[in-house]
Short mmCIF file of C-alpha atoms and ligand atoms in Angstrom, two decimals:
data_model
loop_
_atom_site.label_atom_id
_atom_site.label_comp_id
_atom_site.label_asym_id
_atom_site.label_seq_id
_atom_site.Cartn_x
_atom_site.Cartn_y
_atom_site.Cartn_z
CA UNK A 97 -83.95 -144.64 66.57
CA UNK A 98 -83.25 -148.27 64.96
CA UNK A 99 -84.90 -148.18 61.51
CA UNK A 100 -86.93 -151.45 62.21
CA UNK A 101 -87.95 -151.49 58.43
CA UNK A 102 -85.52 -154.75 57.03
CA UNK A 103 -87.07 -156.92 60.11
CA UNK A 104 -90.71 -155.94 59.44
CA UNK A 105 -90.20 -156.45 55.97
CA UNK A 106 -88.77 -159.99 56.82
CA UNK A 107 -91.83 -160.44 59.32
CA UNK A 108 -93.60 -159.91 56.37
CA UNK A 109 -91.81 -161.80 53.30
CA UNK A 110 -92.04 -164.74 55.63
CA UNK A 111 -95.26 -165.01 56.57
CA UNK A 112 -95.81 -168.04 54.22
CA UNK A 113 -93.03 -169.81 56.07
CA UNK A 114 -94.10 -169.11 59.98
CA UNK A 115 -98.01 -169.81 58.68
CA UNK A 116 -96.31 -173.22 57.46
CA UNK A 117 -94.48 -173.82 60.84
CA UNK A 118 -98.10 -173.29 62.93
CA UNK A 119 -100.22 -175.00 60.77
CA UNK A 120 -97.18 -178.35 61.51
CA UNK A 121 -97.63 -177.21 65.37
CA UNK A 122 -101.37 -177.19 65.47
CA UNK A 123 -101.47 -180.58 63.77
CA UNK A 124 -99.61 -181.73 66.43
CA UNK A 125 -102.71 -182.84 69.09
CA UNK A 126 -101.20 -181.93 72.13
CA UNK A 127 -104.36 -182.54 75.03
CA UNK A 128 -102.70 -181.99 78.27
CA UNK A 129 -105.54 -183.30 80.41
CA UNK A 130 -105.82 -186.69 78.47
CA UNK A 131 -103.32 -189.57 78.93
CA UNK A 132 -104.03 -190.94 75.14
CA UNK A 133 -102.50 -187.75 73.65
CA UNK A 134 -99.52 -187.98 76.30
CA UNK A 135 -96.86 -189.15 73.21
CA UNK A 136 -98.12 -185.99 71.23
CA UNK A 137 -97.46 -183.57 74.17
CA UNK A 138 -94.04 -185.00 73.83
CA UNK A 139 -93.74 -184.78 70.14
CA UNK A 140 -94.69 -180.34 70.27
CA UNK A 141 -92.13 -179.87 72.92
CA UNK A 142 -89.65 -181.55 70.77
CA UNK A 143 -90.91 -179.88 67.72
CA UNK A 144 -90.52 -176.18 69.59
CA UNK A 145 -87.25 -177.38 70.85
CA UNK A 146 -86.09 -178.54 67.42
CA UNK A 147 -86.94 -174.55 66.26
CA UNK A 148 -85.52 -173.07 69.00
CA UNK A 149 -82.21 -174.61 68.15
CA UNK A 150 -82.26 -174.22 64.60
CA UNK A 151 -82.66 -170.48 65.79
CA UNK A 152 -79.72 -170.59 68.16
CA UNK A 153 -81.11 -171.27 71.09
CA UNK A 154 -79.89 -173.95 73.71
CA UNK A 155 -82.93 -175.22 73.87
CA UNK A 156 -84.15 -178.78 75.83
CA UNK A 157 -87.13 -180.73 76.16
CA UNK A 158 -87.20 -181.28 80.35
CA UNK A 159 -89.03 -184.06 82.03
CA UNK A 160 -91.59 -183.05 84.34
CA UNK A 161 -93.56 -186.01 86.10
CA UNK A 162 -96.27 -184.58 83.95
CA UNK A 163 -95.98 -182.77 80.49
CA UNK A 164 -92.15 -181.77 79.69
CA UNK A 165 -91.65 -178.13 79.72
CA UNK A 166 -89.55 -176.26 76.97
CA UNK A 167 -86.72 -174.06 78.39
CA UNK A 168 -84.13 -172.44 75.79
CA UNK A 169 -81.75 -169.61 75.90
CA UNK A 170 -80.16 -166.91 73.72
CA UNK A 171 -77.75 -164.25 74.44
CA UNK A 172 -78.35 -160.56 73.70
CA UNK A 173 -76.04 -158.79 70.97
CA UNK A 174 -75.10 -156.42 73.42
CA UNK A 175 -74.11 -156.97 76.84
CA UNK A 176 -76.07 -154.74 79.12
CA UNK A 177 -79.04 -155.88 76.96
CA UNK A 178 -81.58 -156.59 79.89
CA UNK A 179 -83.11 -159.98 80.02
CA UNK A 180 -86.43 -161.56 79.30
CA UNK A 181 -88.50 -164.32 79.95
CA UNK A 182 -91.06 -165.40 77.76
CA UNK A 183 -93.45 -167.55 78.98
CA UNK A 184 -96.80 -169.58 76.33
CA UNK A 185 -98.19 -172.90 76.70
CA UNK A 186 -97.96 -176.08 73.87
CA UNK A 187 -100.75 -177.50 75.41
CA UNK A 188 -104.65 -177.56 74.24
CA UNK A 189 -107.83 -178.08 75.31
CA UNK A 190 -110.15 -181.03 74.35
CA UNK A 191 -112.11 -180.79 71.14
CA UNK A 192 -115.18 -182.50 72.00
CA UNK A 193 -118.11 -182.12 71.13
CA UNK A 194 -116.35 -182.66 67.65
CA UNK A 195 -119.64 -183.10 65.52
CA UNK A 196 -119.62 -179.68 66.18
CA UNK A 197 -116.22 -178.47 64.31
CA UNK A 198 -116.64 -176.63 60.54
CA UNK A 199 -113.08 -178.71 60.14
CA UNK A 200 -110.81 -180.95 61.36
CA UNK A 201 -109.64 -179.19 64.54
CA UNK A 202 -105.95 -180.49 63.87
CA UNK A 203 -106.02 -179.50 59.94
CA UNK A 204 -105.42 -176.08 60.31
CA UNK A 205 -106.70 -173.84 57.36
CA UNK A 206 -107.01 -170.08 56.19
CA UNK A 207 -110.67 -169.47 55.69
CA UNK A 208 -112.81 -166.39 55.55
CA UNK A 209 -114.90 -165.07 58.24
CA UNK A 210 -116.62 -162.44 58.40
CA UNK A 211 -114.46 -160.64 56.03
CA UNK A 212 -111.45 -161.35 57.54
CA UNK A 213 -108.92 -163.99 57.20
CA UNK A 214 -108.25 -166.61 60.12
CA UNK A 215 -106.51 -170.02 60.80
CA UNK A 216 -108.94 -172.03 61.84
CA UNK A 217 -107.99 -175.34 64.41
CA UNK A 218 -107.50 -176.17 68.02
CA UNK A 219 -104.72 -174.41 69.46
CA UNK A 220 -104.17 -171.44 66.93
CA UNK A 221 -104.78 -168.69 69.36
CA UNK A 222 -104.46 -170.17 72.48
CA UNK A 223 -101.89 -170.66 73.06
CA UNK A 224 -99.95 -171.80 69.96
CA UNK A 225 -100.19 -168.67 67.22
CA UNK A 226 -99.69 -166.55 70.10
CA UNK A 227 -96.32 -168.16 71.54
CA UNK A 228 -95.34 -168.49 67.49
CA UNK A 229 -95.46 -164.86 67.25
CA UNK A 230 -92.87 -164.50 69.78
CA UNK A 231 -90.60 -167.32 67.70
CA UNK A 232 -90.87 -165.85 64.46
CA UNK A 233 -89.79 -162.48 65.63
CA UNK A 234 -86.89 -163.67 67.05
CA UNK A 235 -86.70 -165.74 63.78
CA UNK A 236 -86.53 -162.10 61.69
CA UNK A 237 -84.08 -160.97 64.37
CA UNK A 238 -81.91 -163.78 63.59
CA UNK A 239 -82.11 -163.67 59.21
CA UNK A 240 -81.64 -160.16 59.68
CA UNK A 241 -79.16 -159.04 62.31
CA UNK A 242 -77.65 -162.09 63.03
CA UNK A 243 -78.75 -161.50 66.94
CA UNK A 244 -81.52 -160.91 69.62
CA UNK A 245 -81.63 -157.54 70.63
CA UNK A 246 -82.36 -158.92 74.28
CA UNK A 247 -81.26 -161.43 76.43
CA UNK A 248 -84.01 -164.30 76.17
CA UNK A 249 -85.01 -167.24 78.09
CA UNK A 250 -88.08 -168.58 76.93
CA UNK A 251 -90.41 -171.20 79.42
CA UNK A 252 -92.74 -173.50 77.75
CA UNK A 253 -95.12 -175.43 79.62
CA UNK A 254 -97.55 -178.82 78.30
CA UNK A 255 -99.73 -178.61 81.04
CA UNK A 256 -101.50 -175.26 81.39
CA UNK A 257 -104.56 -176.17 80.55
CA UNK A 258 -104.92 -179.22 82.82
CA UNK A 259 -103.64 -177.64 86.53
CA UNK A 260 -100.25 -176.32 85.58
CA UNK A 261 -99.28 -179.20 88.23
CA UNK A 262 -95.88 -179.18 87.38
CA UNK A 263 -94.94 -175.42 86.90
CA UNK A 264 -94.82 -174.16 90.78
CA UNK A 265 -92.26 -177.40 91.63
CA UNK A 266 -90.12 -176.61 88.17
CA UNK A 267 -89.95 -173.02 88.86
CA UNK A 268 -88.75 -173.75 92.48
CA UNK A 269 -86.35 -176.26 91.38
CA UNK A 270 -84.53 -174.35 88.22
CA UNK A 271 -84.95 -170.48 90.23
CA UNK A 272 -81.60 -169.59 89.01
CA UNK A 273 -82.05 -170.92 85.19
CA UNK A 274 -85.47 -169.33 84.72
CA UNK A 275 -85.31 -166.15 86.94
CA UNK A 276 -84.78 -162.85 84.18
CA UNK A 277 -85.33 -158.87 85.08
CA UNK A 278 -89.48 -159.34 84.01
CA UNK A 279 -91.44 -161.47 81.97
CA UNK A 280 -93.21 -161.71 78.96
CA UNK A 281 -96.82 -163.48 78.75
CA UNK A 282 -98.47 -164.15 75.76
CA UNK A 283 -101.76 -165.93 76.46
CA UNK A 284 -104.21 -162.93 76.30
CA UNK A 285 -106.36 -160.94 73.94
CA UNK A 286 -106.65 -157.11 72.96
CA UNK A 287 -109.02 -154.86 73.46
CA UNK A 288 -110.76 -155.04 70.21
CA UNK A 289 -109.17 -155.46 66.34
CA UNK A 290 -108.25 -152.03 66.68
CA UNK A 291 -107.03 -151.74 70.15
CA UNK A 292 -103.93 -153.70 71.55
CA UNK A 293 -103.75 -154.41 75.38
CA UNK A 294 -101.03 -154.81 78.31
CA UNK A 295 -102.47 -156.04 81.33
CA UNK A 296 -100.78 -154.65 84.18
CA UNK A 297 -103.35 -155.55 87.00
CA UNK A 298 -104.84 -158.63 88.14
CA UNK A 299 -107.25 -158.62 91.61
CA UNK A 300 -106.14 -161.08 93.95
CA UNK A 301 -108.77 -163.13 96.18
CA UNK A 302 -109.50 -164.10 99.58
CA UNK A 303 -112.07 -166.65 100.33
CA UNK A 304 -113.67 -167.35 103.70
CA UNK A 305 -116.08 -170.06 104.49
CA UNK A 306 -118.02 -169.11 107.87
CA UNK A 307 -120.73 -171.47 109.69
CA UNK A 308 -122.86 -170.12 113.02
CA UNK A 309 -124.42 -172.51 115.19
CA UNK A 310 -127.42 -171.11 117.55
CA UNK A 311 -129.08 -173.55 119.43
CA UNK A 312 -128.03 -177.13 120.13
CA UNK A 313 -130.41 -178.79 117.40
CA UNK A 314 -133.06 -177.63 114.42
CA UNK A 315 -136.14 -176.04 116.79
CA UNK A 316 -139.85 -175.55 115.98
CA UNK A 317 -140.28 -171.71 114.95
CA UNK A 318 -143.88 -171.80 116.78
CA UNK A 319 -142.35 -173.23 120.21
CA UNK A 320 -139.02 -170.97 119.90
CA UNK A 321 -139.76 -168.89 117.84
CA UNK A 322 -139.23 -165.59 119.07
CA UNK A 323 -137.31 -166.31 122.09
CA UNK A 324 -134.30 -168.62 120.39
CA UNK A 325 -131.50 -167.12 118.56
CA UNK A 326 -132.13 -167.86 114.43
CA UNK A 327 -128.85 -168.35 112.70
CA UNK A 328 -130.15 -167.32 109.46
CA UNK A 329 -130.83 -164.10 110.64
CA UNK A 330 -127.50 -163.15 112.20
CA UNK A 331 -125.99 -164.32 109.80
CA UNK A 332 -127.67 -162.62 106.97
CA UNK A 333 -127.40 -159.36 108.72
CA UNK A 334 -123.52 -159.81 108.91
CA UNK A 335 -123.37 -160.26 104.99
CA UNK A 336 -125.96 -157.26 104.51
CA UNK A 337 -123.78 -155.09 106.74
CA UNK A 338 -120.48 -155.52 104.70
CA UNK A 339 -121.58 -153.00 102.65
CA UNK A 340 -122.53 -149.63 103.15
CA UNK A 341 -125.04 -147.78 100.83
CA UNK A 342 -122.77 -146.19 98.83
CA UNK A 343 -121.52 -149.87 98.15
CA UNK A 344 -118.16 -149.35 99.70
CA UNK A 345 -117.38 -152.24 101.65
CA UNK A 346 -117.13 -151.94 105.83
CA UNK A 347 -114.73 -153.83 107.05
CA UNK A 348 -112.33 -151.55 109.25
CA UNK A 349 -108.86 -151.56 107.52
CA UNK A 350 -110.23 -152.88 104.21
CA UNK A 351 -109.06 -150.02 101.81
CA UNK A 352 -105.64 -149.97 103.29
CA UNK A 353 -102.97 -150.62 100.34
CA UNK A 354 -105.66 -149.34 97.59
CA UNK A 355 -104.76 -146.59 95.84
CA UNK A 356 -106.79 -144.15 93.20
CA UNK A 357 -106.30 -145.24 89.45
CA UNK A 358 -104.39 -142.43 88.26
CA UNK A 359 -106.41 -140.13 86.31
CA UNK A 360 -104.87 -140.55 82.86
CA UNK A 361 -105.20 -144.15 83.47
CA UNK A 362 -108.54 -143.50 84.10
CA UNK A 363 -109.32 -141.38 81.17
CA UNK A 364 -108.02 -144.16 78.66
CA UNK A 365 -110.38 -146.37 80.25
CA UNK A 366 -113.64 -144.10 79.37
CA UNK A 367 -112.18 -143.43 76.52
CA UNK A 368 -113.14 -147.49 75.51
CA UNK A 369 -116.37 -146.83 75.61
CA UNK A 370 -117.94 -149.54 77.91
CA UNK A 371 -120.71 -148.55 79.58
CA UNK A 372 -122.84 -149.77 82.29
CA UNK A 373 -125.51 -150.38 79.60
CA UNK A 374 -122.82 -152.49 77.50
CA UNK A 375 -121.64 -154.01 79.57
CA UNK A 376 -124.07 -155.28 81.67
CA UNK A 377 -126.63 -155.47 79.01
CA UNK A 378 -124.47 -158.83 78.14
CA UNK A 379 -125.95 -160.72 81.15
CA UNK A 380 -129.43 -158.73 81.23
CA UNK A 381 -128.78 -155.57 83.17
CA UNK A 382 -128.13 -152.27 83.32
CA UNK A 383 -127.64 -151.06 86.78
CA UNK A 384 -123.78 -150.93 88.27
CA UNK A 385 -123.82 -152.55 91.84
CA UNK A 386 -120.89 -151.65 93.89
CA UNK A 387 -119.28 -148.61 94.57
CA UNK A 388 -121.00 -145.65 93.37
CA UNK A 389 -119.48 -143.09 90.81
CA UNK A 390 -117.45 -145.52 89.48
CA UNK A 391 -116.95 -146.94 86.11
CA UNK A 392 -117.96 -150.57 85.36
CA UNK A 393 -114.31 -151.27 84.08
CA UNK A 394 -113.42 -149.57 87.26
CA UNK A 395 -115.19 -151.59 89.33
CA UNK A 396 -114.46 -154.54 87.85
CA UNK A 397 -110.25 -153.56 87.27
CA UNK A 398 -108.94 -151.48 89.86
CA UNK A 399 -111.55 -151.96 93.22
CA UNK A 400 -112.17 -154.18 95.58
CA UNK A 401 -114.97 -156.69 96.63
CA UNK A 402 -116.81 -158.53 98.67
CA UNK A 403 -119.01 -161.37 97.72
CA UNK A 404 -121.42 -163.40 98.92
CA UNK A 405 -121.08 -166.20 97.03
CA UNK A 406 -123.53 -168.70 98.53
CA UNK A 407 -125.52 -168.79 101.82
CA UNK A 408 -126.71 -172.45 103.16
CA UNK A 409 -129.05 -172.64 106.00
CA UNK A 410 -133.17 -173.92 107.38
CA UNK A 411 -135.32 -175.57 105.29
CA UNK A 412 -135.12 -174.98 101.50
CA UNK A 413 -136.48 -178.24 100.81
CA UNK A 414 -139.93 -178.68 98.71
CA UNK A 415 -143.22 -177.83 100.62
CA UNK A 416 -142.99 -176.00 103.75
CA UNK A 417 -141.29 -176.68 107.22
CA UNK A 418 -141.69 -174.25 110.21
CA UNK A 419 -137.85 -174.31 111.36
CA UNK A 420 -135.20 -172.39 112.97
CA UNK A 421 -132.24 -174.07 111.94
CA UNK A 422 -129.24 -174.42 114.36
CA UNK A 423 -126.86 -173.65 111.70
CA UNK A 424 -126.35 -171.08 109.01
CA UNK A 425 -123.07 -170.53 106.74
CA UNK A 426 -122.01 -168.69 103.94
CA UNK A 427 -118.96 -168.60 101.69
CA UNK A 428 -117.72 -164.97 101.10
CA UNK A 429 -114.97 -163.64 98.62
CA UNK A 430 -113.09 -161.12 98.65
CA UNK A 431 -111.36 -159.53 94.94
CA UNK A 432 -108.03 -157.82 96.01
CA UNK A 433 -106.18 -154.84 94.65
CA UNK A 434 -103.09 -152.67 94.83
CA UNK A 435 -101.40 -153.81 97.98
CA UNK A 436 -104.29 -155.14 100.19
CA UNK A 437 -103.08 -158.08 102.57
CA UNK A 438 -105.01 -161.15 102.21
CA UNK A 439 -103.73 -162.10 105.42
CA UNK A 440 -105.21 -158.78 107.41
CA UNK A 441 -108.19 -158.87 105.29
CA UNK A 442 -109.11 -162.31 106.75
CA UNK A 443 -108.24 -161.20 110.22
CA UNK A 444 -110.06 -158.27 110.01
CA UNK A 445 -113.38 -160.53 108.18
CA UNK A 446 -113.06 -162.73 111.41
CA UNK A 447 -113.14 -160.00 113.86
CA UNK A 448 -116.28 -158.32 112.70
CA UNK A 449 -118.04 -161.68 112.47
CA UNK A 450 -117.02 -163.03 115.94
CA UNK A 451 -117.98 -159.79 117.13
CA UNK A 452 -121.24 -159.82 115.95
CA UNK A 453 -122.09 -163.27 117.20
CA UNK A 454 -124.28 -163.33 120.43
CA UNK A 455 -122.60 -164.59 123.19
CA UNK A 456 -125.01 -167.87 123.58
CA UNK A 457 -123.83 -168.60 119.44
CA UNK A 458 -121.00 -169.48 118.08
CA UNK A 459 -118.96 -169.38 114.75
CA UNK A 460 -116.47 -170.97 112.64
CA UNK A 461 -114.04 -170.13 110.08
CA UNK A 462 -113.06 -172.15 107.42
CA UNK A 463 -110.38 -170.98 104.91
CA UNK A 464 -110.25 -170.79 101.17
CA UNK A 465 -106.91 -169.87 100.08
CA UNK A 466 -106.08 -166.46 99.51
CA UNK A 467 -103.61 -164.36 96.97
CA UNK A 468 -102.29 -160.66 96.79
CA UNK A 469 -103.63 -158.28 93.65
CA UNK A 470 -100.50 -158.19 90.91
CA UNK A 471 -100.14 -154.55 90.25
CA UNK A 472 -97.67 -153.03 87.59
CA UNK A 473 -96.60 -149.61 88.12
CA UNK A 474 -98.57 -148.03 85.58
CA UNK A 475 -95.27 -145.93 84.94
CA UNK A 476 -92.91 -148.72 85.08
CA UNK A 477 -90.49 -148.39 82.30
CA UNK A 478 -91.05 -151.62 80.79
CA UNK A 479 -94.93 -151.22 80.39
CA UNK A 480 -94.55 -147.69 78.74
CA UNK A 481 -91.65 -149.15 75.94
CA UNK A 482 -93.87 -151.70 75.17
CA UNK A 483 -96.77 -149.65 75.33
CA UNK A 484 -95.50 -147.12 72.68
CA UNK A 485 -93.99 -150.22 70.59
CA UNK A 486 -97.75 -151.95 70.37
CA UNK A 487 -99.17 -148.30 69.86
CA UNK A 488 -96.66 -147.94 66.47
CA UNK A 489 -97.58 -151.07 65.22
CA UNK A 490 -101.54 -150.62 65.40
CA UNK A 491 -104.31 -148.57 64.45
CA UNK A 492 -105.00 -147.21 67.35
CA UNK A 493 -102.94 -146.67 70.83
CA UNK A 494 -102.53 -149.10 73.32
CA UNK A 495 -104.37 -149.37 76.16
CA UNK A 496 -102.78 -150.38 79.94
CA UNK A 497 -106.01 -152.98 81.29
CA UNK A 498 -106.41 -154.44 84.62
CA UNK A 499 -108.44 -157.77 84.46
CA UNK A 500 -110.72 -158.92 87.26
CA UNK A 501 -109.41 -162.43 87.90
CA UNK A 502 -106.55 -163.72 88.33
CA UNK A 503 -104.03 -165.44 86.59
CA UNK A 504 -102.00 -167.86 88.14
CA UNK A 505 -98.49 -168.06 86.41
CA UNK A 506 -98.21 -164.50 86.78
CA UNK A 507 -98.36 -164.18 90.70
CA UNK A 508 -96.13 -167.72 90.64
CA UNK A 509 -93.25 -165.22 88.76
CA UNK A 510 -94.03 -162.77 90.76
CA UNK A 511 -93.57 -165.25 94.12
CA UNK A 512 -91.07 -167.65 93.09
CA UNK A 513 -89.12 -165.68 90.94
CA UNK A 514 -89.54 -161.93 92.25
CA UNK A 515 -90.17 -161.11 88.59
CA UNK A 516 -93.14 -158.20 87.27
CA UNK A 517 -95.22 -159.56 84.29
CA UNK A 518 -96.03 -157.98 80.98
CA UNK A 519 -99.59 -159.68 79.69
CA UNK A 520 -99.15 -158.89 75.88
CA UNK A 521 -101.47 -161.12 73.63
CA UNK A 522 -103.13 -160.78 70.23
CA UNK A 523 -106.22 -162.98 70.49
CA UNK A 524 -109.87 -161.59 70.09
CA UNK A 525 -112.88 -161.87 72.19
CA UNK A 526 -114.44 -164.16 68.88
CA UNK A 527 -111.74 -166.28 69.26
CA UNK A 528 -113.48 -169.30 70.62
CA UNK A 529 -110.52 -170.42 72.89
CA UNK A 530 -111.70 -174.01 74.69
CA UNK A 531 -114.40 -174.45 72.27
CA UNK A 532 -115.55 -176.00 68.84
CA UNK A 533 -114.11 -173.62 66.31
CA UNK A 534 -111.02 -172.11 68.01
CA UNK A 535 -109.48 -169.49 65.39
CA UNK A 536 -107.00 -167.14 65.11
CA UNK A 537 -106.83 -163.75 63.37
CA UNK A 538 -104.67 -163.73 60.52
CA UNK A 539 -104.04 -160.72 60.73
CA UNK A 540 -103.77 -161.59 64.92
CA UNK A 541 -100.31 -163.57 63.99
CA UNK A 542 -98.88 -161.36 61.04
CA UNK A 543 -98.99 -158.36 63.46
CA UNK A 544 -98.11 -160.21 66.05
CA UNK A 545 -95.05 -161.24 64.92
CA UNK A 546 -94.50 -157.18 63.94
CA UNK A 547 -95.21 -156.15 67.59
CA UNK A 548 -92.31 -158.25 68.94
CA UNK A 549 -90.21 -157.04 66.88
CA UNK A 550 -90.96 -153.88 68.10
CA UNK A 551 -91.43 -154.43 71.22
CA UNK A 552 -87.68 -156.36 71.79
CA UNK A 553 -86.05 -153.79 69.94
CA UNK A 554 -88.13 -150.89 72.79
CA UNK A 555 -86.97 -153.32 75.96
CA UNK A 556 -83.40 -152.95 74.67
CA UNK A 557 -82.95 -149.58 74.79
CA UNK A 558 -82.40 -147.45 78.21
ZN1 LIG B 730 -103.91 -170.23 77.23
#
């Protein structure tokens, strides 16, 4: 085992220093998504390109016809070393409403809250502290040992939080620069103070739009009632029958490609105590829809779904009109896991619909978009290294996640690159990312900086 000591005491000694070098990033105002802060997206991809290179990195500022992204190399020390991308984002949200900011959201600070210490400003957890945590372990690698214990190629982008218009077209066009054996994300939180999390599933999403059409024009329910076809009700039936009563969903083929959570996966999850009750008591209940026997973060991680997530149809204007309307629609979702097909999942959506249209009605499809789940194998050897490299570095163990949306860089790697993501971030559920008050954890960054170290020194061994 490498005695990691000399680098986490330099992580440490130098926390002054890389505290310094944020707060002169943060400052930096870098709004993506408005044109008057276009010259200071510039200036903090020259700034991370200026400390990549005093690091050893090649490291470039490249033109986008957007934001510039970042993109810098470093070799490994050892040859066989395998080789990482690392992928955070310079760019920041908007700080209005601004009147309601403690401080200047561009003057970062250390203040106390809550008994603990955090750097307060726009920026410092998402995504700046947390792609800083990344540099300044490299940085101890570097003062220390002279090298990177893994090859590196880190990916910067300026335009993440506006559309990430640029990133599909730049990955396309610089595959062979940017593609490594997996990458590294840090743009996510952990579990709790204690807790640090590796997401290693995301549900993927199909979206249908569907409109029936019974008679040829809006009828009088007292004259037709009765005898003519009522879109609303066909079509609310269809929704209603997607599920079953246990909650599982109906479609034929649907749970093809999903597999059990394995149980020790399973058992970490209960072990985080979220309950129905907690859970749901956020939003005002306390019953789990859905599947039943199944845990919330179950539900919510590892299954699949359909929604209903709006139905348009008759009158629903004020007052009262006896109508059957000729047309009904509704726009259903469907949350993807493991290695359901959005394709066949559509197809097989269509064909129970259309089947269960009368044969004087009709119905149309409309599609919207669709992506695969992104599923890690929960014994990949890349998750468990960095698993037991977080769980050394923290109070407690870490804990393998799924998360029920998605997020879009990662299936891009995964598609454009053919490259598995590891989701390791530092921020906390208080952090107040995209709002007045954004923060950081001090205690976030120092340890932050620690679990790279860690972790790059766990990737590099076999
Ligand atoms: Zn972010």
């Amino acid at each position: 085992m490498t005695d990691l000591s000399p680098l986490l005491a330099k992580a440490d000694e130098s926390l002054p220093q890389s505290l310094e070098r944020l707060f002169e990033l943060v400052r930096i105002p870098s709004i993506s998504t408005d044109p008057a802060f276009k010259a200071d997206c510039q200036r903090a991809a020259e700034w991370l390109v200026k400390e990549l290179n005093d690091l050893g990195f090649t490291a470039s500022v490249r033109d986008t016809p957007g934001h510039p992204m970042v993109v810098a190399h470093h070799a490994a020390a050892s040859e066989d070393a395998p080789h990482a991308l690392f992928y955070g984002h310079y760019d920041v949200q908007p700080v209005d409403p601004l009147n309601l900011w403690e401080d200047d959201p561009f003057a970062p600070a250390i203040k106390e809250k809550d008994g603990r210490k955090v750097i307060t400003g726009r920026g410092t957890s998402d995504d700046k502290g947390q792609l800083l945590t990344f540099v300044e372990a490299c940085r101890a690698y570097k003062a220390v040992n002279g090298s990177l214990p893994v090859r590196i190629t880190v990916l910067f982008e300026g335009e993440e939080e506006s559309g990430s218009t640029s990133l599909k077209p730049f990955l396309s066009a610089n595959e062979a620069e940017l593609k490594a054996d997996f990458a590294l994300v840090c743009d996510t939180s952990m579990w709790d103070r204690e807790t640090p999390a590796i997401a290693a599933a995301l549900r993927g999403l199909v979206g249908e739009e569907i409109t029936i059409t019974a008679a040829d024009r809006d009828l009088h329910s007292g004259l037709f009632g009765g005898a003519a076809a009522n879109p609303v009700h066909i079509l609310t039936r269809i929704l209603a029958d997607l599920h079953d009563e246990t909650g599982k969903v109906t479609l034929p083929g649907f749970y093809e490609g999903v597999e059990e959570t394995p149980s020790n996966i399973k058992a970490s999850w209960d072990s985080l105590g979220r309950t129905a009750e907690s859970f749901l008591g956020e939003v005002g209940l306390s019953i789990p829809s859905g599947e039943k026997g199944r845990s919330v973060l179950e539900l919510t991680w590892a299954r699949p779904t359909a929604e209903v997530n709006g139905i348009i149809g008759g009158y629903t204007g004020e007052g009262f009109k006896t109508v059957i309307a000729a047309k009904a629609s509704a726009k259903v979702s469907f949350r993807l896991v493991g290695d359901q097909d959005p394709a066949k999942i559509r197809d097989s959506f269509r064909a129970y619909v259309t089947s269960r249209i009368p044969a004087d009605c009709s119905v149309e499809f409309h599609e919207h978009g669709g992506s695969p789940a992104i599923q890690l194998s929960y014994d990949s050897p890349v998750l468990t290294k960095a698993k037991n490299a977080l769980s050394d570095e923290w109070p407690k163990a870490a804990v393998v996640i799924g998360m029920g949306g998605s997020i879009p860089i990662v299936g891009d790697f995964q598609k454009m690159l053919g490259m598995d993501s590891l989701l390791v971030g530092f921020g906390q559920v208080d952090d107040r990312i995209h709002s007045p008050n954004e923060k950081y954890d001090l205690n976030s960054f120092h340890k932050g900086i620690r679990s790279w170290i860690r972790i790059l020194d766990a990737l590099a061994k076999n």
